Amino acid sequence: MAMSEEGGNHATGAEQGDNKDQNGTPQINSATTATFALSLADSESPEVAETYLAPFLTQNPENASLLTASAILAERQRHWTKALEIWSQLAESLSGNEQIEACQKLVSILLRQRRFPHAEKACYRALRAQPDAPLLLQLHVEVAVAQETWLLALERWFRLETFSSAHIGAFPTEWVLRIGIRNVIKQDGAITLPHLQVMSRLFIAQALK
């Protein structure tokens, strides 16, 4: 990367490269441009980075790397509405791990704002595309926990266990205390050994009180 001595203009290999399309328009490396924009936010300010990024987004408004950088810059400036719009767009348009990461960012902001119905909708949309993704299923659990709907959280946890053996029986014991052991047993028709171990610890803890 290089910076001109006069005028403070920022330039990277993404802009200076010889690659051009058939119309002679310079082609950019979007990942490099996005990375450089975020480095500008660290070295100078998010505002400077946003100004640098803007023309590239105008040229490539659907580019995932540039949009991701723009969303991160919006968050750093506490421009929550803009950040939500971009993360929502990315959560709809991306797939695989990239979609999951965008959904996590989106839901994180929504939960901080206590916009629970919107967080639920975001999870359901992503889960329609990836119904057995453990990270999305866990995110769905977190949305229920944020609302303190413990029985729903446990129901979603049992679904998570179906696709992630690492989570079997690992739900916080506090949930069982809040819900009641009988309700937990009703909720999960097939109690496994890890579940029984959790419940036995609860019985012992209650007996020692």
PDB file of C-alpha atoms in Angstrom:
ATOM      1  CA  MET A   1       0.000   0.000   0.000  1.00  0.00           C
ATOM      2  CA  ALA A   2       1.113   3.590  -0.500  1.00  0.00           C
ATOM      3  CA  MET A   3       0.031   7.056   0.527  1.00  0.00           C
ATOM      4  CA  SER A   4       0.764  10.159  -1.509  1.00  0.00           C
ATOM      5  CA  GLU A   5       2.698  12.873   0.286  1.00  0.00           C
ATOM      6  CA  GLU A   6       0.346  15.573  -0.981  1.00  0.00           C
ATOM      7  CA  GLY A   7      -3.358  15.619  -0.243  1.00  0.00           C
ATOM      8  CA  GLY A   8      -3.347  12.461   1.900  1.00  0.00           C
ATOM      9  CA  ASN A   9      -4.888  10.311  -0.846  1.00  0.00           C
ATOM     10  CA  HIS A  10      -4.831   6.613  -0.064  1.00  0.00           C
ATOM     11  CA  ALA A  11      -3.962   4.097  -2.731  1.00  0.00           C
ATOM     12  CA  THR A  12      -3.519   0.365  -2.718  1.00  0.00           C
ATOM     13  CA  GLY A  13      -2.593  -2.282  -5.210  1.00  0.00           C
ATOM     14  CA  ALA A  14      -6.320  -2.800  -5.615  1.00  0.00           C
ATOM     15  CA  GLU A  15      -6.525   0.612  -7.266  1.00  0.00           C
ATOM     16  CA  GLN A  16      -3.151   0.781  -8.977  1.00  0.00           C
ATOM     17  CA  GLY A  17      -3.206  -2.603 -10.709  1.00  0.00           C
ATOM     18  CA  ASP A  18      -3.106  -2.917 -14.461  1.00  0.00           C
ATOM     19  CA  ASN A  19      -6.164  -5.186 -14.560  1.00  0.00           C
ATOM     20  CA  LYS A  20      -8.949  -3.548 -16.541  1.00  0.00           C
ATOM     21  CA  ASP A  21     -12.214  -4.734 -18.003  1.00  0.00           C
ATOM     22  CA  GLN A  22     -13.166  -4.524 -21.675  1.00  0.00           C
ATOM     23  CA  ASN A  23     -14.221  -0.900 -21.194  1.00  0.00           C
ATOM     24  CA  GLY A  24     -10.890   0.049 -19.695  1.00  0.00           C
ATOM     25  CA  THR A  25     -12.268   0.372 -16.149  1.00  0.00           C
ATOM     26  CA  PRO A  26      -9.718  -0.656 -13.512  1.00  0.00           C
ATOM     27  CA  GLN A  27     -10.674  -3.860 -11.719  1.00  0.00           C
ATOM     28  CA  ILE A  28     -10.257  -3.998  -7.965  1.00  0.00           C
ATOM     29  CA  ASN A  29      -9.400  -6.777  -5.569  1.00  0.00           C
ATOM     30  CA  SER A  30     -12.381  -6.402  -3.262  1.00  0.00           C
ATOM     31  CA  ALA A  31     -10.903  -8.434  -0.401  1.00  0.00           C
ATOM     32  CA  THR A  32      -7.718  -6.338  -0.421  1.00  0.00           C
ATOM     33  CA  THR A  33      -9.730  -3.130  -0.617  1.00  0.00           C
ATOM     34  CA  ALA A  34     -11.942  -4.175   2.307  1.00  0.00           C
ATOM     35  CA  THR A  35      -8.934  -5.158   4.407  1.00  0.00           C
ATOM     36  CA  PHE A  36      -7.212  -1.862   3.661  1.00  0.00           C
ATOM     37  CA  ALA A  37     -10.342   0.082   4.597  1.00  0.00           C
ATOM     38  CA  LEU A  38     -10.483  -1.650   7.984  1.00  0.00           C
ATOM     39  CA  SER A  39      -6.783  -0.966   8.531  1.00  0.00           C
ATOM     40  CA  LEU A  40      -7.494   2.716   7.842  1.00  0.00           C
ATOM     41  CA  ALA A  41     -10.176   2.611  10.519  1.00  0.00           C
ATOM     42  CA  ASP A  42      -7.547   1.385  12.980  1.00  0.00           C
ATOM     43  CA  SER A  43      -4.740   3.723  11.923  1.00  0.00           C
ATOM     44  CA  GLU A  44      -6.817   6.850  11.270  1.00  0.00           C
ATOM     45  CA  SER A  45     -10.586   6.697  11.852  1.00  0.00           C
ATOM     46  CA  PRO A  46     -13.717   4.857  10.737  1.00  0.00           C
ATOM     47  CA  GLU A  47     -14.848   8.042   8.993  1.00  0.00           C
ATOM     48  CA  VAL A  48     -11.690   8.159   6.856  1.00  0.00           C
ATOM     49  CA  ALA A  49     -12.086   4.463   6.080  1.00  0.00           C
ATOM     50  CA  GLU A  50     -15.708   4.928   5.088  1.00  0.00           C
ATOM     51  CA  THR A  51     -14.796   7.786   2.735  1.00  0.00           C
ATOM     52  CA  TYR A  52     -12.120   5.601   1.156  1.00  0.00           C
ATOM     53  CA  LEU A  53     -14.513   2.662   0.745  1.00  0.00           C
ATOM     54  CA  ALA A  54     -17.473   4.607  -0.649  1.00  0.00           C
ATOM     55  CA  PRO A  55     -16.465   4.797  -4.357  1.00  0.00           C
ATOM     56  CA  PHE A  56     -15.662   1.085  -4.454  1.00  0.00           C
ATOM     57  CA  LEU A  57     -19.092   0.267  -3.014  1.00  0.00           C
ATOM     58  CA  THR A  58     -20.692   2.541  -5.595  1.00  0.00           C
ATOM     59  CA  GLN A  59     -18.934   0.569  -8.315  1.00  0.00           C
ATOM     60  CA  ASN A  60     -19.641  -2.827  -6.692  1.00  0.00           C
ATOM     61  CA  PRO A  61     -22.777  -2.412  -4.529  1.00  0.00           C
ATOM     62  CA  GLU A  62     -23.400  -6.155  -4.134  1.00  0.00           C
ATOM     63  CA  ASN A  63     -19.830  -7.195  -3.307  1.00  0.00           C
ATOM     64  CA  ALA A  64     -19.833  -9.212  -0.070  1.00  0.00           C
ATOM     65  CA  SER A  65     -16.304  -8.245   1.031  1.00  0.00           C
ATOM     66  CA  LEU A  66     -16.968  -4.533   0.586  1.00  0.00           C
ATOM     67  CA  LEU A  67     -20.386  -4.763   2.256  1.00  0.00           C
ATOM     68  CA  THR A  68     -18.900  -6.627   5.208  1.00  0.00           C
ATOM     69  CA  ALA A  69     -16.272  -3.929   5.672  1.00  0.00           C
ATOM     70  CA  SER A  70     -18.970  -1.259   5.405  1.00  0.00           C
ATOM     71  CA  ALA A  71     -21.083  -2.990   8.074  1.00  0.00           C
ATOM     72  CA  ILE A  72     -18.103  -3.226  10.433  1.00  0.00           C
ATOM     73  CA  LEU A  73     -17.323   0.461   9.908  1.00  0.00           C
ATOM     74  CA  ALA A  74     -20.964   1.336  10.573  1.00  0.00           C
ATOM     75  CA  GLU A  75     -20.831  -0.593  13.847  1.00  0.00           C
ATOM     76  CA  ARG A  76     -17.645   1.186  14.909  1.00  0.00           C
ATOM     77  CA  GLN A  77     -19.408   4.499  14.341  1.00  0.00           C
ATOM     78  CA  ARG A  78     -22.533   3.254  16.133  1.00  0.00           C
ATOM     79  CA  HIS A  79     -24.588   3.695  12.971  1.00  0.00           C
ATOM     80  CA  TRP A  80     -26.791   0.799  13.984  1.00  0.00           C
ATOM     81  CA  THR A  81     -29.509   1.238  11.372  1.00  0.00           C
ATOM     82  CA  LYS A  82     -26.993   1.095   8.537  1.00  0.00           C
ATOM     83  CA  ALA A  83     -25.188  -1.864  10.107  1.00  0.00           C
ATOM     84  CA  LEU A  84     -28.460  -3.760  10.502  1.00  0.00           C
ATOM     85  CA  GLU A  85     -29.433  -3.114   6.888  1.00  0.00           C
ATOM     86  CA  ILE A  86     -26.125  -4.430   5.575  1.00  0.00           C
ATOM     87  CA  TRP A  87     -25.919  -7.485   7.855  1.00  0.00           C
ATOM     88  CA  SER A  88     -29.525  -8.316   6.959  1.00  0.00           C
ATOM     89  CA  GLN A  89     -28.707  -8.068   3.253  1.00  0.00           C
ATOM     90  CA  LEU A  90     -25.666 -10.304   3.685  1.00  0.00           C
ATOM     91  CA  ALA A  91     -27.557 -12.837   5.804  1.00  0.00           C
ATOM     92  CA  GLU A  92     -30.063 -13.145   2.953  1.00  0.00           C
ATOM     93  CA  SER A  93     -27.612 -13.261   0.044  1.00  0.00           C
ATOM     94  CA  LEU A  94     -24.694 -15.309   1.387  1.00  0.00           C
ATOM     95  CA  SER A  95     -24.492 -19.037   2.105  1.00  0.00           C
ATOM     96  CA  GLY A  96     -22.517 -21.410   4.293  1.00  0.00           C
ATOM     97  CA  ASN A  97     -20.283 -20.015   7.032  1.00  0.00           C
ATOM     98  CA  GLU A  98     -20.462 -16.502   5.606  1.00  0.00           C
ATOM     99  CA  GLN A  99     -24.229 -16.491   6.021  1.00  0.00           C
ATOM    100  CA  ILE A 100     -23.891 -17.752   9.586  1.00  0.00           C
ATOM    101  CA  GLU A 101     -21.395 -15.018  10.476  1.00  0.00           C
ATOM    102  CA  ALA A 102     -23.637 -12.319   8.997  1.00  0.00           C
ATOM    103  CA  CYS A 103     -26.640 -13.693  10.880  1.00  0.00           C
ATOM    104  CA  GLN A 104     -24.658 -13.745  14.136  1.00  0.00           C
ATOM    105  CA  LYS A 105     -23.711 -10.093  13.657  1.00  0.00           C
ATOM    106  CA  LEU A 106     -27.285  -9.156  12.788  1.00  0.00           C
ATOM    107  CA  VAL A 107     -28.826 -10.974  15.742  1.00  0.00           C
ATOM    108  CA  SER A 108     -26.206  -9.629  18.150  1.00  0.00           C
ATOM    109  CA  ILE A 109     -27.241  -6.045  17.388  1.00  0.00           C
ATOM    110  CA  LEU A 110     -30.944  -6.884  17.516  1.00  0.00           C
ATOM    111  CA  LEU A 111     -30.571  -8.514  20.931  1.00  0.00           C
ATOM    112  CA  ARG A 112     -28.666  -5.516  22.297  1.00  0.00           C
ATOM    113  CA  GLN A 113     -31.562  -3.367  21.127  1.00  0.00           C
ATOM    114  CA  ARG A 114     -34.018  -5.879  22.626  1.00  0.00           C
ATOM    115  CA  ARG A 115     -35.740  -6.274  19.260  1.00  0.00           C
ATOM    116  CA  PHE A 116     -36.580  -9.876  19.943  1.00  0.00           C
ATOM    117  CA  PRO A 117     -39.179 -10.499  17.193  1.00  0.00           C
ATOM    118  CA  HIS A 118     -36.696  -9.275  14.577  1.00  0.00           C
ATOM    119  CA  ALA A 119     -33.985 -11.510  16.042  1.00  0.00           C
ATOM    120  CA  GLU A 120     -36.338 -14.488  15.874  1.00  0.00           C
ATOM    121  CA  LYS A 121     -37.171 -13.761  12.234  1.00  0.00           C
ATOM    122  CA  ALA A 122     -33.488 -13.450  11.326  1.00  0.00           C
ATOM    123  CA  CYS A 123     -32.772 -16.857  12.873  1.00  0.00           C
ATOM    124  CA  TYR A 124     -35.720 -18.524  11.181  1.00  0.00           C
ATOM    125  CA  ARG A 125     -34.678 -17.148   7.780  1.00  0.00           C
ATOM    126  CA  ALA A 126     -31.137 -18.464   8.164  1.00  0.00           C
ATOM    127  CA  LEU A 127     -32.333 -21.807   9.526  1.00  0.00           C
ATOM    128  CA  ARG A 128     -34.545 -22.310   6.487  1.00  0.00           C
ATOM    129  CA  ALA A 129     -31.369 -22.311   4.412  1.00  0.00           C
ATOM    130  CA  GLN A 130     -29.256 -24.282   6.901  1.00  0.00           C
ATOM    131  CA  PRO A 131     -31.611 -26.150   9.255  1.00  0.00           C
ATOM    132  CA  ASP A 132     -28.930 -28.388  10.778  1.00  0.00           C
ATOM    133  CA  ALA A 133     -26.151 -25.806  11.285  1.00  0.00           C
ATOM    134  CA  PRO A 134     -25.105 -26.028  14.977  1.00  0.00           C
ATOM    135  CA  LEU A 135     -23.973 -22.396  15.133  1.00  0.00           C
ATOM    136  CA  LEU A 136     -27.361 -21.191  13.917  1.00  0.00           C
ATOM    137  CA  LEU A 137     -29.201 -23.546  16.246  1.00  0.00           C
ATOM    138  CA  GLN A 138     -27.110 -22.263  19.146  1.00  0.00           C
ATOM    139  CA  LEU A 139     -27.864 -18.682  18.086  1.00  0.00           C
ATOM    140  CA  HIS A 140     -31.552 -19.571  18.177  1.00  0.00           C
ATOM    141  CA  VAL A 141     -31.059 -20.794  21.743  1.00  0.00           C
ATOM    142  CA  GLU A 142     -29.391 -17.502  22.674  1.00  0.00           C
ATOM    143  CA  VAL A 143     -32.377 -15.557  21.358  1.00  0.00           C
ATOM    144  CA  ALA A 144     -34.681 -17.523  23.682  1.00  0.00           C
ATOM    145  CA  VAL A 145     -32.301 -17.020  26.618  1.00  0.00           C
ATOM    146  CA  ALA A 146     -32.187 -13.265  25.976  1.00  0.00           C
ATOM    147  CA  GLN A 147     -35.980 -13.245  26.343  1.00  0.00           C
ATOM    148  CA  GLU A 148     -35.761 -15.461  29.454  1.00  0.00           C
ATOM    149  CA  THR A 149     -38.100 -17.969  27.839  1.00  0.00           C
ATOM    150  CA  TRP A 150     -36.327 -20.876  29.484  1.00  0.00           C
ATOM    151  CA  LEU A 151     -38.569 -23.711  28.354  1.00  0.00           C
ATOM    152  CA  LEU A 152     -38.229 -22.548  24.755  1.00  0.00           C
ATOM    153  CA  ALA A 153     -34.471 -22.271  25.227  1.00  0.00           C
ATOM    154  CA  LEU A 154     -34.355 -25.859  26.458  1.00  0.00           C
ATOM    155  CA  GLU A 155     -36.533 -27.053  23.588  1.00  0.00           C
ATOM    156  CA  ARG A 156     -34.135 -25.428  21.138  1.00  0.00           C
ATOM    157  CA  TRP A 157     -31.157 -26.843  23.006  1.00  0.00           C
ATOM    158  CA  PHE A 158     -32.488 -30.378  22.587  1.00  0.00           C
ATOM    159  CA  ARG A 159     -32.758 -29.718  18.853  1.00  0.00           C
ATOM    160  CA  LEU A 160     -29.159 -28.465  18.885  1.00  0.00           C
ATOM    161  CA  GLU A 161     -28.102 -31.719  20.555  1.00  0.00           C
ATOM    162  CA  THR A 162     -29.555 -33.628  17.597  1.00  0.00           C
ATOM    163  CA  PHE A 163     -26.945 -32.109  15.306  1.00  0.00           C
ATOM    164  CA  SER A 164     -24.076 -31.529  17.741  1.00  0.00           C
ATOM    165  CA  SER A 165     -23.033 -34.345  20.081  1.00  0.00           C
ATOM    166  CA  ALA A 166     -20.723 -31.933  21.912  1.00  0.00           C
ATOM    167  CA  HIS A 167     -23.797 -30.158  23.314  1.00  0.00           C
ATOM    168  CA  ILE A 168     -25.582 -33.253  24.640  1.00  0.00           C
ATOM    169  CA  GLY A 169     -26.434 -32.718  28.293  1.00  0.00           C
ATOM    170  CA  ALA A 170     -24.346 -29.533  28.396  1.00  0.00           C
ATOM    171  CA  PHE A 171     -27.171 -27.058  28.866  1.00  0.00           C
ATOM    172  CA  PRO A 172     -26.715 -24.816  31.938  1.00  0.00           C
ATOM    173  CA  THR A 173     -28.165 -26.428  35.056  1.00  0.00           C
ATOM    174  CA  GLU A 174     -29.619 -23.041  35.962  1.00  0.00           C
ATOM    175  CA  TRP A 175     -32.197 -23.573  33.227  1.00  0.00           C
ATOM    176  CA  VAL A 176     -33.477 -26.735  34.882  1.00  0.00           C
ATOM    177  CA  LEU A 177     -33.798 -24.927  38.195  1.00  0.00           C
ATOM    178  CA  ARG A 178     -35.760 -22.155  36.526  1.00  0.00           C
ATOM    179  CA  ILE A 179     -38.014 -24.496  34.549  1.00  0.00           C
ATOM    180  CA  GLY A 180     -38.412 -27.341  37.016  1.00  0.00           C
ATOM    181  CA  ILE A 181     -37.159 -30.873  36.608  1.00  0.00           C
ATOM    182  CA  ARG A 182     -40.604 -32.317  35.807  1.00  0.00           C
ATOM    183  CA  ASN A 183     -41.037 -29.886  32.933  1.00  0.00           C
ATOM    184  CA  VAL A 184     -37.594 -30.775  31.590  1.00  0.00           C
ATOM    185  CA  ILE A 185     -38.511 -34.464  31.580  1.00  0.00           C
ATOM    186  CA  LYS A 186     -41.803 -33.677  29.810  1.00  0.00           C
ATOM    187  CA  GLN A 187     -39.958 -31.549  27.265  1.00  0.00           C
ATOM    188  CA  ASP A 188     -37.508 -34.259  26.292  1.00  0.00           C
ATOM    189  CA  GLY A 189     -39.211 -37.610  25.928  1.00  0.00           C
ATOM    190  CA  ALA A 190     -35.916 -39.522  25.633  1.00  0.00           C
ATOM    191  CA  ILE A 191     -33.714 -38.484  28.546  1.00  0.00           C
ATOM    192  CA  THR A 192     -30.115 -39.506  27.881  1.00  0.00           C
ATOM    193  CA  LEU A 193     -27.349 -40.349  30.353  1.00  0.00           C
ATOM    194  CA  PRO A 194     -25.881 -36.819  30.200  1.00  0.00           C
ATOM    195  CA  HIS A 195     -29.311 -35.399  31.020  1.00  0.00           C
ATOM    196  CA  LEU A 196     -29.653 -37.746  33.976  1.00  0.00           C
ATOM    197  CA  GLN A 197     -26.212 -36.730  35.211  1.00  0.00           C
ATOM    198  CA  VAL A 198     -27.204 -33.073  35.110  1.00  0.00           C
ATOM    199  CA  MET A 199     -30.428 -33.772  36.966  1.00  0.00           C
ATOM    200  CA  SER A 200     -28.707 -35.924  39.587  1.00  0.00           C
ATOM    201  CA  ARG A 201     -26.372 -33.056  40.384  1.00  0.00           C
ATOM    202  CA  LEU A 202     -29.399 -30.815  40.777  1.00  0.00           C
ATOM    203  CA  PHE A 203     -31.091 -33.265  43.164  1.00  0.00           C
ATOM    204  CA  ILE A 204     -27.921 -33.406  45.262  1.00  0.00           C
ATOM    205  CA  ALA A 205     -27.548 -29.621  45.261  1.00  0.00           C
ATOM    206  CA  GLN A 206     -31.147 -29.175  46.376  1.00  0.00           C
ATOM    207  CA  ALA A 207     -30.808 -31.838  49.094  1.00  0.00           C
ATOM    208  CA  LEU A 208     -27.740 -30.114  50.539  1.00  0.00           C
ATOM    209  CA  LYS A 209     -29.478 -26.746  50.867  1.00  0.00           C
TER     210      LYS A 209
END
